[in-house]
mmCIF file of C-alpha atoms in Angstrom:
data_model
loop_
_atom_site.group_PDB
_atom_site.id
_atom_site.type_symbol
_atom_site.label_atom_id
_atom_site.label_comp_id
_atom_site.label_asym_id
_atom_site.label_seq_id
_atom_site.Cartn_x
_atom_site.Cartn_y
_atom_site.Cartn_z
ATOM 1 C CA MET A 19 -1.273 13.810 1.021
ATOM 2 C CA CYS A 20 -2.232 10.367 2.305
ATOM 3 C CA GLY A 21 -0.654 8.428 5.121
ATOM 4 C CA ILE A 22 0.205 4.785 5.672
ATOM 5 C CA ALA A 23 0.959 2.752 8.794
ATOM 6 C CA GLY A 24 1.370 -0.899 9.589
ATOM 7 C CA ILE A 25 2.768 -3.714 11.661
ATOM 8 C CA LEU A 26 4.344 -7.056 10.792
ATOM 9 C CA THR A 27 4.952 -9.483 13.641
ATOM 10 C CA ILE A 28 6.548 -12.879 14.157
ATOM 11 C CA SER A 29 4.969 -13.175 17.594
ATOM 12 C CA LYS A 30 2.621 -16.111 18.158
ATOM 13 C CA GLU A 31 0.342 -14.005 20.374
ATOM 14 C CA ASN A 32 -3.192 -13.167 19.286
ATOM 15 C CA TYR A 33 -3.537 -9.463 18.541
ATOM 16 C CA ASN A 34 -6.415 -7.125 17.946
ATOM 17 C CA PHE A 35 -4.828 -5.717 14.789
ATOM 18 C CA HIS A 36 -7.557 -3.148 14.205
ATOM 19 C CA LYS A 37 -6.991 -1.662 17.667
ATOM 20 C CA ILE A 38 -3.214 -1.611 17.118
ATOM 21 C CA LEU A 39 -3.658 -0.042 13.670
ATOM 22 C CA LYS A 40 -5.903 2.700 15.079
ATOM 23 C CA GLU A 41 -3.236 3.484 17.671
ATOM 24 C CA ILE A 42 -0.223 3.506 15.357
ATOM 25 C CA SER A 43 -2.071 5.433 12.654
ATOM 26 C CA HIS A 44 -3.027 8.270 15.001
ATOM 27 C CA PRO A 45 -0.096 10.461 13.797
ATOM 28 C CA ILE A 46 -1.215 10.166 10.151
ATOM 29 C CA ARG A 47 -4.850 11.225 10.699
ATOM 30 C CA ARG A 48 -4.102 14.789 9.625
ATOM 31 C CA ARG A 49 -2.657 13.528 6.340
ATOM 32 C CA GLY A 50 -6.002 12.540 4.840
ATOM 33 C CA PRO A 51 -9.495 13.590 5.903
ATOM 34 C CA ASP A 52 -11.461 11.594 3.311
ATOM 35 C CA ASN A 53 -11.230 8.022 4.576
ATOM 36 C CA TYR A 54 -9.572 5.778 7.140
ATOM 37 C CA GLY A 55 -9.142 2.145 6.180
ATOM 38 C CA ALA A 56 -7.506 -0.852 7.828
ATOM 39 C CA TRP A 57 -6.773 -4.413 6.746
ATOM 40 C CA SER A 58 -5.211 -7.357 8.529
ATOM 41 C CA ASP A 59 -4.734 -11.036 7.852
ATOM 42 C CA GLY A 60 -5.429 -11.524 11.586
ATOM 43 C CA ARG A 61 -2.125 -13.292 12.233
ATOM 44 C CA ILE A 62 1.051 -11.452 11.221
ATOM 45 C CA ILE A 63 0.330 -8.299 9.199
ATOM 46 C CA GLY A 64 -1.880 -5.251 9.433
ATOM 47 C CA MET A 65 -1.999 -2.047 7.382
ATOM 48 C CA ALA A 66 -3.818 1.236 7.801
ATOM 49 C CA HIS A 67 -4.409 4.078 5.384
ATOM 50 C CA GLN A 68 -5.556 7.648 5.825
ATOM 51 C CA ARG A 69 -6.828 8.951 2.485
ATOM 52 C CA LEU A 70 -6.817 12.312 0.830
ATOM 53 C CA SER A 71 -8.857 11.695 -2.353
ATOM 54 C CA VAL A 72 -7.299 13.305 -5.409
ATOM 55 C CA ILE A 73 -7.460 11.222 -8.609
ATOM 56 C CA ASP A 74 -10.453 8.921 -8.075
ATOM 57 C CA LEU A 75 -12.881 10.236 -5.483
ATOM 58 C CA SER A 76 -14.997 7.074 -5.265
ATOM 59 C CA SER A 77 -14.992 4.779 -2.261
ATOM 60 C CA PHE A 78 -13.864 1.939 -4.566
ATOM 61 C CA SER A 79 -10.391 3.494 -4.451
ATOM 62 C CA ASN A 80 -10.161 3.482 -0.660
ATOM 63 C CA GLN A 81 -7.218 1.696 0.852
ATOM 64 C CA PRO A 82 -5.744 -0.618 1.864
ATOM 65 C CA MET A 83 -6.669 -2.000 -1.546
ATOM 66 C CA ILE A 84 -6.821 -5.730 -2.210
ATOM 67 C CA SER A 85 -6.005 -7.079 -5.674
ATOM 68 C CA LYS A 86 -8.633 -8.983 -7.647
ATOM 69 C CA THR A 87 -6.782 -12.254 -6.988
ATOM 70 C CA LYS A 88 -6.610 -11.388 -3.263
ATOM 71 C CA ASN A 89 -2.868 -12.093 -3.400
ATOM 72 C CA PHE A 90 -1.738 -8.482 -2.928
ATOM 73 C CA VAL A 91 -2.744 -5.765 -0.481
ATOM 74 C CA ILE A 92 -1.407 -2.219 -0.788
ATOM 75 C CA SER A 93 -1.361 0.928 1.296
ATOM 76 C CA TYR A 94 0.014 3.711 -0.856
ATOM 77 C CA ASN A 95 0.801 7.404 -0.565
ATOM 78 C CA GLY A 96 1.671 9.572 -3.533
ATOM 79 C CA GLU A 97 1.102 9.949 -7.215
ATOM 80 C CA ILE A 98 2.272 7.827 -10.139
ATOM 81 C CA TYR A 99 2.699 10.360 -12.958
ATOM 82 C CA ASN A 100 2.736 7.800 -15.771
ATOM 83 C CA TYR A 101 -0.124 5.650 -14.445
ATOM 84 C CA LEU A 102 -2.289 6.221 -17.536
ATOM 85 C CA ASP A 103 0.477 4.909 -19.823
ATOM 86 C CA LEU A 104 0.999 1.912 -17.537
ATOM 87 C CA LYS A 105 -2.749 1.316 -17.457
ATOM 88 C CA LYS A 106 -2.910 1.273 -21.275
ATOM 89 C CA GLU A 107 -0.090 -1.268 -21.364
ATOM 90 C CA LEU A 108 -1.803 -3.452 -18.761
ATOM 91 C CA LEU A 109 -5.161 -3.209 -20.558
ATOM 92 C CA LYS A 110 -3.483 -4.461 -23.763
ATOM 93 C CA ASN A 111 -2.369 -7.482 -21.755
ATOM 94 C CA GLY A 112 -5.882 -8.254 -20.544
ATOM 95 C CA VAL A 113 -5.754 -6.673 -17.087
ATOM 96 C CA LYS A 114 -9.164 -5.304 -16.067
ATOM 97 C CA PHE A 115 -9.754 -2.212 -13.954
ATOM 98 C CA PHE A 116 -12.668 -1.169 -11.752
ATOM 99 C CA THR A 117 -11.500 2.314 -10.747
ATOM 100 C CA THR A 118 -9.699 5.252 -12.320
ATOM 101 C CA SER A 119 -7.115 5.371 -9.517
ATOM 102 C CA ASP A 120 -3.373 5.163 -9.805
ATOM 103 C CA THR A 121 -3.484 2.848 -6.775
ATOM 104 C CA GLU A 122 -5.281 0.154 -8.759
ATOM 105 C CA VAL A 123 -2.776 0.578 -11.601
ATOM 106 C CA LEU A 124 0.085 0.206 -9.114
ATOM 107 C CA ILE A 125 -1.275 -2.941 -7.446
ATOM 108 C CA ASN A 126 -2.111 -4.524 -10.822
ATOM 109 C CA ALA A 127 1.324 -3.631 -12.188
ATOM 110 C CA CYS A 128 2.995 -5.293 -9.187
ATOM 111 C CA GLU A 129 0.869 -8.379 -9.697
ATOM 112 C CA TYR A 130 1.385 -8.534 -13.468
ATOM 113 C CA TRP A 131 5.056 -7.515 -13.825
ATOM 114 C CA GLY A 132 6.351 -8.125 -10.304
ATOM 115 C CA VAL A 133 7.475 -5.518 -7.808
ATOM 116 C CA GLU A 134 11.002 -4.946 -9.115
ATOM 117 C CA LYS A 135 9.962 -4.441 -12.739
ATOM 118 C CA THR A 136 7.096 -2.186 -11.647
ATOM 119 C CA LEU A 137 9.478 -0.032 -9.615
ATOM 120 C CA ASN A 138 11.626 0.363 -12.720
ATOM 121 C CA LYS A 139 8.586 1.421 -14.780
ATOM 122 C CA ILE A 140 6.805 3.869 -12.477
ATOM 123 C CA GLU A 141 7.538 7.577 -12.341
ATOM 124 C CA GLY A 142 6.288 9.724 -9.522
ATOM 125 C CA MET A 143 6.436 10.550 -5.863
ATOM 126 C CA PHE A 144 5.326 7.674 -3.680
ATOM 127 C CA SER A 145 5.780 5.396 -0.755
ATOM 128 C CA PHE A 146 3.917 2.155 -0.298
ATOM 129 C CA ALA A 147 3.590 -1.051 1.643
ATOM 130 C CA LEU A 148 2.659 -4.090 -0.438
ATOM 131 C CA TRP A 149 1.846 -7.448 1.121
ATOM 132 C CA ASN A 150 2.106 -10.651 -0.912
ATOM 133 C CA ASN A 151 -0.289 -13.150 0.718
ATOM 134 C CA GLU A 152 1.045 -16.141 -1.167
ATOM 135 C CA GLN A 153 4.707 -15.561 -0.304
ATOM 136 C CA LYS A 154 4.007 -13.950 3.091
ATOM 137 C CA LYS A 155 6.334 -11.155 2.053
ATOM 138 C CA LEU A 156 6.154 -7.409 2.745
ATOM 139 C CA TYR A 157 7.584 -4.905 0.283
ATOM 140 C CA LEU A 158 8.239 -1.325 1.331
ATOM 141 C CA ALA A 159 9.194 1.173 -1.348
ATOM 142 C CA ARG A 160 9.490 4.887 -1.881
ATOM 143 C CA ASP A 161 10.371 7.136 -4.775
ATOM 144 C CA ARG A 162 14.019 7.539 -5.698
ATOM 145 C CA ILE A 163 14.307 11.058 -4.256
ATOM 146 C CA GLY A 164 12.408 10.226 -1.077
ATOM 147 C CA GLU A 165 9.785 12.928 -1.545
ATOM 148 C CA LYS A 166 7.161 10.784 0.159
ATOM 149 C CA PRO A 167 8.328 9.674 3.592
ATOM 150 C CA LEU A 168 8.580 6.088 4.757
ATOM 151 C CA TYR A 169 9.832 5.225 8.221
ATOM 152 C CA TRP A 170 10.284 1.839 9.844
ATOM 153 C CA SER A 171 11.245 0.464 13.219
ATOM 154 C CA LYS A 172 11.962 -3.020 14.537
ATOM 155 C CA GLN A 173 10.974 -3.501 18.167
ATOM 156 C CA GLY A 174 11.407 -7.030 19.464
ATOM 157 C CA LYS A 175 9.181 -9.323 17.399
ATOM 158 C CA HIS A 176 7.383 -6.395 15.733
ATOM 159 C CA PHE A 177 8.246 -4.409 12.618
ATOM 160 C CA TYR A 178 6.394 -1.104 12.285
ATOM 161 C CA PHE A 179 6.236 1.159 9.227
ATOM 162 C CA GLY A 180 4.540 4.375 8.296
ATOM 163 C CA SER A 181 4.484 7.832 6.775
ATOM 164 C CA GLN A 182 5.381 9.378 10.124
ATOM 165 C CA VAL A 183 7.436 8.349 13.090
#
């Protein structure tokens, strides 16, 4: 079981996002002993991920994961059951993969088909935060049943999200 955490802000202040991410991701440390990762654009968004390696054990599948085009960044918790079928479909359309992880399939699917179509295609238990650099847009999603938790809170100019309160 992995854990995700993050912050989106409209404040004009300069923040040490990595320090903030360490603090807000403290509650998710127990959710994944294999890796802690953090990413920030340095201005308005930061994401953290605590990893429990299951499908692809390599460090290339650590998160937050950045897409090949650098347009998308994802922090994801869960399992996409049909990721191999989706991967085959994406490969037929020329999408290249560097890992065997369902995370890379998910981020490539969002980039290739768009978030809404990808959500209609995927089957599994999941929650994720996906940042679109080009549009400066954050997507938060979880599986239809809500098996994987996703909480959020708006506090002043800050929007926080994560696997735990």
